[in-house]
mmCIF file of C-alpha atoms in Angstrom:
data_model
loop_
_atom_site.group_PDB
_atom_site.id
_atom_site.type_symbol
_atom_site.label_atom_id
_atom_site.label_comp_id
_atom_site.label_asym_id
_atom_site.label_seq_id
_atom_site.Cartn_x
_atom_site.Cartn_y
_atom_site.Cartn_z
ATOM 1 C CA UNK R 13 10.375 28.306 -7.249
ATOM 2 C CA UNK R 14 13.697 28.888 -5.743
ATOM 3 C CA UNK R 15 14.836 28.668 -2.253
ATOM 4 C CA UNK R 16 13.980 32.228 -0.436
ATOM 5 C CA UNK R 17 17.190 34.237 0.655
ATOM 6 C CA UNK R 18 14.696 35.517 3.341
ATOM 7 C CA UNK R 19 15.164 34.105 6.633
ATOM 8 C CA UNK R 20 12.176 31.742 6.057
ATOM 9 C CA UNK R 21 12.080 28.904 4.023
ATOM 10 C CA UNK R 22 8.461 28.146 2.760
ATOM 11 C CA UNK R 23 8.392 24.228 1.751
ATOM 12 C CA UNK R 24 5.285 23.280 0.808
ATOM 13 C CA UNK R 25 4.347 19.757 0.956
ATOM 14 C CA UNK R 26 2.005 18.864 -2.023
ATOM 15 C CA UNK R 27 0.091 15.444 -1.144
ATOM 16 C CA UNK R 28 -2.226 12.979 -2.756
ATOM 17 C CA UNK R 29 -5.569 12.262 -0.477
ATOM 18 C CA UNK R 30 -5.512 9.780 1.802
ATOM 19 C CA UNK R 31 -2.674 8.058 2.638
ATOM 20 C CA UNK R 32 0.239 10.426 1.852
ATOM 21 C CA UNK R 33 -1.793 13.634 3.850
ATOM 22 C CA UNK R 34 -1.495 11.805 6.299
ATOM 23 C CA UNK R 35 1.923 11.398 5.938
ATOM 24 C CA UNK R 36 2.668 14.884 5.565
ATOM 25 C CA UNK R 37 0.817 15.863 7.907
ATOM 26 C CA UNK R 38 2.397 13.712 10.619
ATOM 27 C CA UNK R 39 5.844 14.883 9.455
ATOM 28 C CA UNK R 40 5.400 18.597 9.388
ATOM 29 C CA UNK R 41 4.731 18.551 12.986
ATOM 30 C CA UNK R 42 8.547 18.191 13.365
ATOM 31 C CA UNK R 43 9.644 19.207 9.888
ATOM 32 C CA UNK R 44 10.068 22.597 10.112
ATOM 33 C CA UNK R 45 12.929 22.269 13.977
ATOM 34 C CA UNK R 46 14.673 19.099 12.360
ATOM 35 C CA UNK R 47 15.676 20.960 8.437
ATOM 36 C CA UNK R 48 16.481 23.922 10.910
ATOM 37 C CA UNK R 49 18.352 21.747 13.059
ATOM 38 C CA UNK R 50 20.074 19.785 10.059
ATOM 39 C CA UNK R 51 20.578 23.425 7.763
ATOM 40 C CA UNK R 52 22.359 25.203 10.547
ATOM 41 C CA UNK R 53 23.269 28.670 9.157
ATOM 42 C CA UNK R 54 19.952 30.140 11.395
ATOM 43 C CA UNK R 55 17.688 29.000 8.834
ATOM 44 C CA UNK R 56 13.936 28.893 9.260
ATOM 45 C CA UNK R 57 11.746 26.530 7.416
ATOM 46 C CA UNK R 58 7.692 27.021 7.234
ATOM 47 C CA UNK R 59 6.228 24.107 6.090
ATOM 48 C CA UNK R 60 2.595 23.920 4.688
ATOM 49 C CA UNK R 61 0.316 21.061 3.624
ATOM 50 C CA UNK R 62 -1.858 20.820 0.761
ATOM 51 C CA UNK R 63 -3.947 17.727 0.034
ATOM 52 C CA UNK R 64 -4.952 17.647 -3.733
ATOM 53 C CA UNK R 65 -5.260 14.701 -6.559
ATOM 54 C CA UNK R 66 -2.230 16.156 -8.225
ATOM 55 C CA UNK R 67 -1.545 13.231 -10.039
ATOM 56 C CA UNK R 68 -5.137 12.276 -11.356
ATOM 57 C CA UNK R 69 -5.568 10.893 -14.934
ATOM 58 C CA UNK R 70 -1.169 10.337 -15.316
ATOM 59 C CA UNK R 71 1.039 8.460 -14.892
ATOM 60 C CA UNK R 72 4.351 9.814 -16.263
ATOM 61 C CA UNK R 73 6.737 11.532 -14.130
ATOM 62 C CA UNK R 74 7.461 14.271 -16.881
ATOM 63 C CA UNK R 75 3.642 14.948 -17.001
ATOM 64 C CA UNK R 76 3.206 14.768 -12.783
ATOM 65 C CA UNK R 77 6.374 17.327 -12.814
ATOM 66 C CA UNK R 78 4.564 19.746 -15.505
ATOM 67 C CA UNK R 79 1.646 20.463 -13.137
ATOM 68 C CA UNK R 80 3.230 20.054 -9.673
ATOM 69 C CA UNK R 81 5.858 23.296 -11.395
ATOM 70 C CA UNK R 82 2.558 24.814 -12.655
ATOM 71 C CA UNK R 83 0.698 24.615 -9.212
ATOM 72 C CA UNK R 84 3.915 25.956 -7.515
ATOM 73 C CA UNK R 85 3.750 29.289 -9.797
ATOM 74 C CA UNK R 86 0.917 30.250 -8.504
ATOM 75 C CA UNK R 87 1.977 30.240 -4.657
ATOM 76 C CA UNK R 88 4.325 31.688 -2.768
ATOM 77 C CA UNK R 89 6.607 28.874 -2.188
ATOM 78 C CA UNK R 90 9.953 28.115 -2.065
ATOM 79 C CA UNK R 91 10.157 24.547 -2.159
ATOM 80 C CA UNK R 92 7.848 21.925 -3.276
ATOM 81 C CA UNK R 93 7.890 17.819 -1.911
ATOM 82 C CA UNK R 94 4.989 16.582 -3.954
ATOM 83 C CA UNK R 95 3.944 12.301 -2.026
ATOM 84 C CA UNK R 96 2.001 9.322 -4.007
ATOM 85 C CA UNK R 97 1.116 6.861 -3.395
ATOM 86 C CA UNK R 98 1.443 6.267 -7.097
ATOM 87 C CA UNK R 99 4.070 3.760 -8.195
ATOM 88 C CA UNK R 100 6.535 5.176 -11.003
ATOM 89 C CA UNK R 101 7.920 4.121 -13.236
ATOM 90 C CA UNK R 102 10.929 5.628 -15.444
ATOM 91 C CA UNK R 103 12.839 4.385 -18.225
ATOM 92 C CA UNK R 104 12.074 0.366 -17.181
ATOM 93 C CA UNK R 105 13.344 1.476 -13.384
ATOM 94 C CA UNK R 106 11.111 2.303 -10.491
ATOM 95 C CA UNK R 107 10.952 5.777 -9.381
ATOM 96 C CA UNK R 108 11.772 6.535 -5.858
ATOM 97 C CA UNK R 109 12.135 10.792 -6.689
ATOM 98 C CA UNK R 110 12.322 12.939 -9.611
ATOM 99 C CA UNK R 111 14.702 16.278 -8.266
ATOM 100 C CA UNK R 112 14.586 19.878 -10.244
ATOM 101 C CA UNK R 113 16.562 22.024 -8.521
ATOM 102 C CA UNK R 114 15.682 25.092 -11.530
ATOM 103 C CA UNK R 115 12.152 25.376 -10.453
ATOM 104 C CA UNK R 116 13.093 23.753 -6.321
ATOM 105 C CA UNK R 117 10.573 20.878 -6.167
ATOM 106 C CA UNK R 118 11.108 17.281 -5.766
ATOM 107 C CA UNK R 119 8.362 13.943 -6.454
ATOM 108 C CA UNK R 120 8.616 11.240 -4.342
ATOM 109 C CA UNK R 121 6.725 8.034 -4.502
ATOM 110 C CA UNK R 122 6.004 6.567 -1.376
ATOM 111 C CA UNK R 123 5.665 3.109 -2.445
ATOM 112 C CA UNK R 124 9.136 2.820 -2.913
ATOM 113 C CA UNK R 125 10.297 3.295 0.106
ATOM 114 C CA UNK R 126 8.194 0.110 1.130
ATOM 115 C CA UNK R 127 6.275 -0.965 3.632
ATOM 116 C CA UNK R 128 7.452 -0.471 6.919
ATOM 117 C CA UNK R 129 8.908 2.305 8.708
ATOM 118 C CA UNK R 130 6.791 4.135 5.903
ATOM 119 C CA UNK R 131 6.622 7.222 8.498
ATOM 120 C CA UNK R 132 10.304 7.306 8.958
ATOM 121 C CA UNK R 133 11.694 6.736 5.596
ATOM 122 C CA UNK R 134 9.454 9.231 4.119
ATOM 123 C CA UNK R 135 9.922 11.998 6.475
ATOM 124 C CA UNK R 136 13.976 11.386 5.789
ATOM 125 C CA UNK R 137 13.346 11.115 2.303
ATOM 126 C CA UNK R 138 11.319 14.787 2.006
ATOM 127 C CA UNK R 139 14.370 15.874 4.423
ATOM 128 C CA UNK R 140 16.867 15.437 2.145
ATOM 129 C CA UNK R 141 15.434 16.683 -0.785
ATOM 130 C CA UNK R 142 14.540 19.658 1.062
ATOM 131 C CA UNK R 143 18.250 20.351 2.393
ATOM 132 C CA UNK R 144 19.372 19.421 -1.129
ATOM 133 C CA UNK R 145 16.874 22.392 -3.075
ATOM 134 C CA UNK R 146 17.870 24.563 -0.459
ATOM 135 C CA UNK R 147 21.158 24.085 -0.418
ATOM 136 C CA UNK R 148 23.677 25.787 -2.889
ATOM 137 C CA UNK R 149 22.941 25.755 -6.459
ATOM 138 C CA UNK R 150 25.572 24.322 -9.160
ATOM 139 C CA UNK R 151 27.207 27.626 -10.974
ATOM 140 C CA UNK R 152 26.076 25.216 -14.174
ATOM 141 C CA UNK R 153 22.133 25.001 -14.169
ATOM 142 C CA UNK R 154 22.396 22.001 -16.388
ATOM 143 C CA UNK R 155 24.421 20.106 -14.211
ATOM 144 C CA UNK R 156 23.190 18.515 -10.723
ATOM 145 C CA UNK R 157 24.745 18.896 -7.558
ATOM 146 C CA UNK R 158 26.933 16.077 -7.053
ATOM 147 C CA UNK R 159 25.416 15.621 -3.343
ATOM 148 C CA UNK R 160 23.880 12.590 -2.407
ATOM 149 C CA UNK R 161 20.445 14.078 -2.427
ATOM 150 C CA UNK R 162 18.366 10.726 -1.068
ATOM 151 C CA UNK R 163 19.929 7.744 1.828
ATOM 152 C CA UNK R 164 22.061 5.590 -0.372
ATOM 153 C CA UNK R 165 19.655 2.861 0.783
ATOM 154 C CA UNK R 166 15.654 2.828 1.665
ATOM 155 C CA UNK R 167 16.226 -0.401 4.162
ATOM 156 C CA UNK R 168 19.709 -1.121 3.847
ATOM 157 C CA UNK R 169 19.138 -3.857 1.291
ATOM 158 C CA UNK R 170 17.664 -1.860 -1.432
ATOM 159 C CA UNK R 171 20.391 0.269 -3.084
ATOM 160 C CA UNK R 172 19.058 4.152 -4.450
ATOM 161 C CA UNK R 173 21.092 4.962 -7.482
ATOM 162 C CA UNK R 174 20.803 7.948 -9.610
ATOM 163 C CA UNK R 175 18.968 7.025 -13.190
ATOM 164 C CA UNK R 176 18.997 8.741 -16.485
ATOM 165 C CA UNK R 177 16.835 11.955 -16.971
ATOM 166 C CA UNK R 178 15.866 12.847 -20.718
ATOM 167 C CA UNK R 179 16.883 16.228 -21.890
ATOM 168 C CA UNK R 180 13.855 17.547 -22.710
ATOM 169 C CA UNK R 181 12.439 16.874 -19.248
ATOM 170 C CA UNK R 182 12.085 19.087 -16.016
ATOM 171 C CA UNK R 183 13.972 17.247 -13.574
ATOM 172 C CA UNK R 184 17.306 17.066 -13.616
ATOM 173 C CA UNK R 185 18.313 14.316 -11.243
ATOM 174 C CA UNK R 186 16.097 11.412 -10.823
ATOM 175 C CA UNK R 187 16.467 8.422 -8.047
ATOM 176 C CA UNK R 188 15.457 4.881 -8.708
ATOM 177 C CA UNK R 189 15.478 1.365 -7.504
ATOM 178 C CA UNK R 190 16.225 -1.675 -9.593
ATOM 179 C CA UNK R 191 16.482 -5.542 -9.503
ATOM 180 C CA UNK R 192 13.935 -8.238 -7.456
ATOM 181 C CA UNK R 193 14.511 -6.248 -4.292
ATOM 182 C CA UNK R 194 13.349 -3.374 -5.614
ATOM 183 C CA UNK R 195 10.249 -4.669 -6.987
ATOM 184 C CA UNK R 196 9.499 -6.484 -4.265
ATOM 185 C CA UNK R 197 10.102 -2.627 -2.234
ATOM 186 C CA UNK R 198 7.648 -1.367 -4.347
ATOM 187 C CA UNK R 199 5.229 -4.060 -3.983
ATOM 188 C CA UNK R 200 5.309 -4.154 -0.413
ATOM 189 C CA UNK R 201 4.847 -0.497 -0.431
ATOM 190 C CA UNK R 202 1.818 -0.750 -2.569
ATOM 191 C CA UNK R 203 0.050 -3.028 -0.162
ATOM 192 C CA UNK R 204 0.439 -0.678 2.374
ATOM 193 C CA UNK R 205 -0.627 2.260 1.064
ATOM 194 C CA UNK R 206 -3.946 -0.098 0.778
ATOM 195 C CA UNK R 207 -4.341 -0.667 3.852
ATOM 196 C CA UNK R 208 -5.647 -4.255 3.604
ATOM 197 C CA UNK R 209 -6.799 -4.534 7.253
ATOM 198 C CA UNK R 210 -9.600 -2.103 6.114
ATOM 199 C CA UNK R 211 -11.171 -5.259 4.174
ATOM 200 C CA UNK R 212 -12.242 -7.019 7.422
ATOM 201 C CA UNK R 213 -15.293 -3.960 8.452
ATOM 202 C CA UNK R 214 -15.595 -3.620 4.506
ATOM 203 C CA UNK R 215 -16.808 -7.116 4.449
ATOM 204 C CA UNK R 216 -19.684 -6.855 6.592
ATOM 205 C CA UNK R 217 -22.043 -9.249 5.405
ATOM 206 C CA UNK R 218 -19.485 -11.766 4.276
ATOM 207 C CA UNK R 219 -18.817 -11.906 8.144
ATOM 208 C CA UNK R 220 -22.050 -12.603 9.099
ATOM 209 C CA UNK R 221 -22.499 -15.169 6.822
ATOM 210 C CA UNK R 222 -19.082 -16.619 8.293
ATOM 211 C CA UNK R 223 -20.041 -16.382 11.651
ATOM 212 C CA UNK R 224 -23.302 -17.783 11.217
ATOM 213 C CA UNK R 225 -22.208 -20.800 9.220
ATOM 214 C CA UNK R 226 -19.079 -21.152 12.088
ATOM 215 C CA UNK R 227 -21.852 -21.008 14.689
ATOM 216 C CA UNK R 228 -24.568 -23.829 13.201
ATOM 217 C CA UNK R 229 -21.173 -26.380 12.710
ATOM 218 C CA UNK R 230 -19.424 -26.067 15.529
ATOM 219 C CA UNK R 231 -22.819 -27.841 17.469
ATOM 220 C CA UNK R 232 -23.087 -29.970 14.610
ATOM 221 C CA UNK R 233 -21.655 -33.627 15.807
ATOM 222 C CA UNK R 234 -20.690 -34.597 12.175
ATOM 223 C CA UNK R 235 -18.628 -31.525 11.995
ATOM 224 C CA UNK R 236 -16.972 -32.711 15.476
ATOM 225 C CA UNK R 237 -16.300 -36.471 13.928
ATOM 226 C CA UNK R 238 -14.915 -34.941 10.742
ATOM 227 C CA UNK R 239 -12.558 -32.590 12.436
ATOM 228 C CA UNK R 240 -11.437 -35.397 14.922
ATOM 229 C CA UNK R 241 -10.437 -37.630 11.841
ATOM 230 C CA UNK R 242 -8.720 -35.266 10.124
ATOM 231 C CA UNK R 243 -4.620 -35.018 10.198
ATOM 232 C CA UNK R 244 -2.688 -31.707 10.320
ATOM 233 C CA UNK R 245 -2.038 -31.836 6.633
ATOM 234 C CA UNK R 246 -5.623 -32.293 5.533
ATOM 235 C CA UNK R 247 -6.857 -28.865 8.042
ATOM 236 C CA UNK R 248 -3.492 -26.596 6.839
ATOM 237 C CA UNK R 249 -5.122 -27.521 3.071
ATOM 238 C CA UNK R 250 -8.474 -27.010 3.990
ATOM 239 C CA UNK R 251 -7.168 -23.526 5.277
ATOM 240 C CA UNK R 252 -5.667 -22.711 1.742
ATOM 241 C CA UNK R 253 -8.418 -24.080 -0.533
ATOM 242 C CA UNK R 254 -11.022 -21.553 1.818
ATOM 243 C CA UNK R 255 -8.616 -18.919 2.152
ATOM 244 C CA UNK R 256 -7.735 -19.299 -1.608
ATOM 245 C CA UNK R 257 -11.454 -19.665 -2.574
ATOM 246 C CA UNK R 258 -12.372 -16.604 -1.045
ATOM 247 C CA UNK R 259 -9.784 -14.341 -2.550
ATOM 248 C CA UNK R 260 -10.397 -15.830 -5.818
ATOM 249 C CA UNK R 261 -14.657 -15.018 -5.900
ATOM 250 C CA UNK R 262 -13.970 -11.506 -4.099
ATOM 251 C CA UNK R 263 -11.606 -10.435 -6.858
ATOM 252 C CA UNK R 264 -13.821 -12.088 -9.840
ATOM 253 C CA UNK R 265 -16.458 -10.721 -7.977
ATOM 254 C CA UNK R 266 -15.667 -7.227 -7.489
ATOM 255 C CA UNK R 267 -13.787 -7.221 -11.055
ATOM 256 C CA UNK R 268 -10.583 -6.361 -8.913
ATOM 257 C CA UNK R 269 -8.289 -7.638 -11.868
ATOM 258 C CA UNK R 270 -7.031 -5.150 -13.716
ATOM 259 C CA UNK R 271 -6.701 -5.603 -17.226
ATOM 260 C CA UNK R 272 -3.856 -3.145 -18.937
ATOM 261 C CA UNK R 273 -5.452 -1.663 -22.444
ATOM 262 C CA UNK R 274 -1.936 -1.065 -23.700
ATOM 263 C CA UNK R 275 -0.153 -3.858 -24.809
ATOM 264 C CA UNK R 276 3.774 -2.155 -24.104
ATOM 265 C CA UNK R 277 5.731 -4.194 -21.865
ATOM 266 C CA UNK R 278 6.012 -1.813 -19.438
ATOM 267 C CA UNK R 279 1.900 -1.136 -19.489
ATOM 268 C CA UNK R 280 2.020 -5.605 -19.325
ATOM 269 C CA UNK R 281 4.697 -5.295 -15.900
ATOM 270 C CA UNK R 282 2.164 -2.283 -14.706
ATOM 271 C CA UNK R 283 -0.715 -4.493 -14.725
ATOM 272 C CA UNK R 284 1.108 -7.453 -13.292
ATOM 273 C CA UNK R 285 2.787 -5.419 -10.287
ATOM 274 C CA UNK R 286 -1.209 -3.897 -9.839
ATOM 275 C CA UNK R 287 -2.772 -7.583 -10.022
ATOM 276 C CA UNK R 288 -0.031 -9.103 -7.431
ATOM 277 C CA UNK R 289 -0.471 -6.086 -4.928
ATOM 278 C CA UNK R 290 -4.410 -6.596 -5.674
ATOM 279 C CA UNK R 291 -4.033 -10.449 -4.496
ATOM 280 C CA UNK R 292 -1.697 -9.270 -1.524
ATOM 281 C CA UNK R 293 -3.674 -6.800 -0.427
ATOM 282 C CA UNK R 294 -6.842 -9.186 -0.597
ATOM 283 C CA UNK R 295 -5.127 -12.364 0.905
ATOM 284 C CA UNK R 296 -3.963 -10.372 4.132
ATOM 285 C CA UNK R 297 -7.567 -8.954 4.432
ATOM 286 C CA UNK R 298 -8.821 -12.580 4.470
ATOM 287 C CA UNK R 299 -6.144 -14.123 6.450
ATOM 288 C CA UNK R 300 -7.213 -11.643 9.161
ATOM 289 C CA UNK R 301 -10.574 -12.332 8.860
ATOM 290 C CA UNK R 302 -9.710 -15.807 9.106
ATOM 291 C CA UNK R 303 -7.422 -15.694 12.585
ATOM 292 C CA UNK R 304 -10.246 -13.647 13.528
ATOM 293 C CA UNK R 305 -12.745 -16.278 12.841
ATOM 294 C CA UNK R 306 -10.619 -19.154 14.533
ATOM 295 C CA UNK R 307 -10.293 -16.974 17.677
ATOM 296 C CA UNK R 308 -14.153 -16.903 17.624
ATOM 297 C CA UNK R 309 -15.253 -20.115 16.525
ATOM 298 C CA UNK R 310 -12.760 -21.261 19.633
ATOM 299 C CA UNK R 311 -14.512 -19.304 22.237
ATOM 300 C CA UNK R 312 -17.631 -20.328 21.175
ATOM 301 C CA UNK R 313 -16.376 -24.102 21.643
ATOM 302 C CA UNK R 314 -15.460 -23.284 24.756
ATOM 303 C CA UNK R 315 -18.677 -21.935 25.972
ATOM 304 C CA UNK R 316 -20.794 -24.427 24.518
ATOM 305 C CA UNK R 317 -19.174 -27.747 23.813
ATOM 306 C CA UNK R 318 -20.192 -30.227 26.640
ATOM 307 C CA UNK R 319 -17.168 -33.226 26.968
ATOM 308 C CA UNK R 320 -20.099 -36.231 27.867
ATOM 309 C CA UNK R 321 -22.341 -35.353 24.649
ATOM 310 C CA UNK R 322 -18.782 -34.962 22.792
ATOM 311 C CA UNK R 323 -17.439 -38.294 23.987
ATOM 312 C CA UNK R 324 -20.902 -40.237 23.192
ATOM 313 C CA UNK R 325 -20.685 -38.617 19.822
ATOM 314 C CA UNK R 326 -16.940 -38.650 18.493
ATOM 315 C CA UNK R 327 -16.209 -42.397 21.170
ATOM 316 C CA UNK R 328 -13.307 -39.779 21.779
ATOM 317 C CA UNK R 329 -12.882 -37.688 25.056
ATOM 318 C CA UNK R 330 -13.240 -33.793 24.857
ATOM 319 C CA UNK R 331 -9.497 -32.452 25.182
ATOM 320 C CA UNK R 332 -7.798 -28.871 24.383
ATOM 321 C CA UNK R 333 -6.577 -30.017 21.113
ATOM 322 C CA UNK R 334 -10.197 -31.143 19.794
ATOM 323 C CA UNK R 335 -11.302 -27.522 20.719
ATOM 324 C CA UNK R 336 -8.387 -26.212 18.271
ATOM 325 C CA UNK R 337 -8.685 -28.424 15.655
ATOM 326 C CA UNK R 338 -12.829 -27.428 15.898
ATOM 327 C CA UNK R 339 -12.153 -24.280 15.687
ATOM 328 C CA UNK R 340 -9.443 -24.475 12.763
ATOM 329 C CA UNK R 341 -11.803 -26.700 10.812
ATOM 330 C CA UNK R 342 -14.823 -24.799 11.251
ATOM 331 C CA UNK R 343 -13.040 -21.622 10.618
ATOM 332 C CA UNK R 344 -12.319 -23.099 6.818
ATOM 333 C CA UNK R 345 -16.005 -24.314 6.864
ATOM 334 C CA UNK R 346 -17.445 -20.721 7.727
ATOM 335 C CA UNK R 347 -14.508 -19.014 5.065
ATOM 336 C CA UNK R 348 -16.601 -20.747 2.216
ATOM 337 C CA UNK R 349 -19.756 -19.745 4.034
ATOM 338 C CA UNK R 350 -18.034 -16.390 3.716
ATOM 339 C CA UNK R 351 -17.285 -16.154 0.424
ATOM 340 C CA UNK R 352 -20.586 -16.811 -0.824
ATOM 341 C CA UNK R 353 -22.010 -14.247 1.879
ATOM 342 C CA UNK R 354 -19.237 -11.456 -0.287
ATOM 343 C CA UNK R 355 -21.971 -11.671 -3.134
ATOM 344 C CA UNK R 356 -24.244 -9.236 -0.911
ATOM 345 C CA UNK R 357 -21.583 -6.802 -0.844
ATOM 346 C CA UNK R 358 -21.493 -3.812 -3.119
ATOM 347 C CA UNK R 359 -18.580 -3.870 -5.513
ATOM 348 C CA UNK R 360 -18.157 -0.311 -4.325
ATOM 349 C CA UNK R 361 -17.425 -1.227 -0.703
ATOM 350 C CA UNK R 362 -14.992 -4.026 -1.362
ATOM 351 C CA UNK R 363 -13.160 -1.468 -3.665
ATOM 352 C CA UNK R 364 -13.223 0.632 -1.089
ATOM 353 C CA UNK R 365 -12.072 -1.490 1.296
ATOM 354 C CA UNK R 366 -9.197 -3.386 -0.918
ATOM 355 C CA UNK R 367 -7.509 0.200 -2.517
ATOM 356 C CA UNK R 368 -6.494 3.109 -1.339
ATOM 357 C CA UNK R 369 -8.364 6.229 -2.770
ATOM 358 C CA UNK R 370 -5.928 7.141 -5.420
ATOM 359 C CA UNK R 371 -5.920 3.522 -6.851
ATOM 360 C CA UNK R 372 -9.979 3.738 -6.864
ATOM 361 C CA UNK R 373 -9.521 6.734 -8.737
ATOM 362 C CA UNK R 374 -7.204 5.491 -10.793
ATOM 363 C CA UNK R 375 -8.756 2.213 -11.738
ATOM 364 C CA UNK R 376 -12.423 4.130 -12.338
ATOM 365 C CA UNK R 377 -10.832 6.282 -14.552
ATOM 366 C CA UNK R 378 -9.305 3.020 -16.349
ATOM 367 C CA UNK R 379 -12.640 1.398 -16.842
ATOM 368 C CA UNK R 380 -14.264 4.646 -18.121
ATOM 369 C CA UNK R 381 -11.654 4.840 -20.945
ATOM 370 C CA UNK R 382 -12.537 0.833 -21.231
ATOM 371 C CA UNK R 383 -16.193 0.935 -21.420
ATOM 372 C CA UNK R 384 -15.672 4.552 -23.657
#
């Protein structure tokens, strides 16, 4: 696959389901006018989508760069940008691209880039690997062009450096990041490629149960004594013991912990950088649920707390910061109710609603081999 020296540049843009289609095919509304734009020379640039598990059952970047050359044979393309949503990981450094300019195709890993801006810094990222396959080739195929092929930075705190590519592999310039910041870049980026504002809907029943057990204690005068008595400190812990209660039963609950069957250190950091974006991922899905639950529990007060039965209950007149602290403390209150409400959901739907489809994938395919 090398760059056309027709008028017409095809670039195909070879994408995991889910979250990196849509991705690509968000950017190659404008792809094809801004590498024009940025090529000069009158240049055209066609760029197609294709949505496929490309990277299904590996996790290697030399095997992922086998089939993405193999599925590129078969087309007529000049140029291929394969996205994951995959993290990678390369010589004990986390992959942000692998480059080949022999066969003109480039792998980028999307979590890398983090988790904001995603949009941007991916469409910038496929840009300048395009521009740099298309561009002009070294007169020595074994040696790169020394172009900057990727920004020197993802977020201007996060440096890009070139990283060591094995002689016996297909790519011949590879891009990673390195250091705390660069985990946490990839991290991040993990999280939001799973969406975790999908777990609130995904938690149906949990939500009634919340909601239910928020509605019975808020007319409940003990409740109102309790949460009168009780200090600032004592309601911000009560917040973290429900909060931390229900992330803990959802992911022993679902079996969300992932458990590496290899015991290399880099299959040990895998599992570790898949069980931290699990409890990330879960703990913002709860913490929404949670504002969410406040924001009700204080309407509710407001509707149907009555300041004379208050007052002759609690000896304390009914004032806006009793209706917060209500609501706060009955929001913790209804988060346990919660939690124990999660146990009617199917382990398939909190999946579902904690990972992105390619981690699903990946992680059924992980407890096949475990069970097998």
């Amino acid at each position: 696959m090398q760059a056309s020296s027709q008028s017409v540049t095809v670039v195909a843009l070879l994408a995991d389901p889910d979250a990196p289609t849509e991705i690509a095919m968000r950017m190659s509304r404008t792809l094809p006018a801004r590498l024009a734009d940025k090529s000069g020379q009158g240049r055209r640039f066609d760029v197609e989508v294709v949505s496929e598990p490309f990277t299904s059952g590996a996790e290697d970047p030399p095997t992922l760069m086998r089939r993405i050359i193999d599925r590129g044979s078969a087309e007529n393309w000049d140029i291929v940008v394969a996205l994951t949503d995959l993290p990678l990981h390369s010589h004990g450094r986390r992959l942000v691209a692998n480059m080949s300019h022999e066969h003109g195709l480039a792998l980028l890993s999307l979590p890398s880039l983090g988790g904001f801006r995603l949009q941007t810094r991916a469409r910038l990222a496929v840009e300048e690997a395009v521009l740099g396959l298309a561009g002009p080739q070294p007169t020595d195929p074994g040696r790169p062009p020394r172009r900057q092929m990727l920004p020197e930075s993802v977020d201007g705190l996060t440096p890009v450096h070139p990283s060591p590519v094995g002689e016996e592999e297909s790519a011949d310039l590879r891009y990673a990041i390195s250091g705390p910041r660069g985990y946490l870049r990839v991290l991040f980026g993990m999280v939001r490629a799973n969406r975790p504002w999908r777990l609130v809907p995904g938690l149906s029943k949990a939500l009634a149960a919340a909601l239910a057990t928020g509605a019975v204690a808020t007319v409940n005068s003990t409740v109102w004594s309790l949460a009168d008595s009780l200090s600032a400190p004592r309601l911000v812990i009560a917040t973290v013991g429900s909060v931390g209660l229900m992330i803990g039963w959802l992911i022993v609950d679902a079996q969300l912990w992932h458990h590496s069957a290899q015991g290399s250190p880099q299959a040990r950091q895998r599992a570790r950088l898949y069980n931290v974006s699990t409890v990330l991922t879960v703990g913002i899905g709860v913490l929404v649920c949670y504002v969410g639950l406040v924001a009700i529990n204080f309407a509710w007060a407001l509707f149907i707390l009555n300041d004379q039965v208050f007052a002759s209950m609690t000896r304390t007149p009914l004032n806006a910061t009793d209706y917060w602290t209500l609501s706060w403390f009955v929001a913790s209150t209804a988060t346990v109710g919660g939690a124990l409400g999660s146990g009617l959901e199917s382990d398939e739907a909190i999946r579902a609603a904690a990972y992105s489809k390619r981690e699903q994938e990946r992680r059924h395919m992980l407890q096949g081999e475990h069970d097998g």
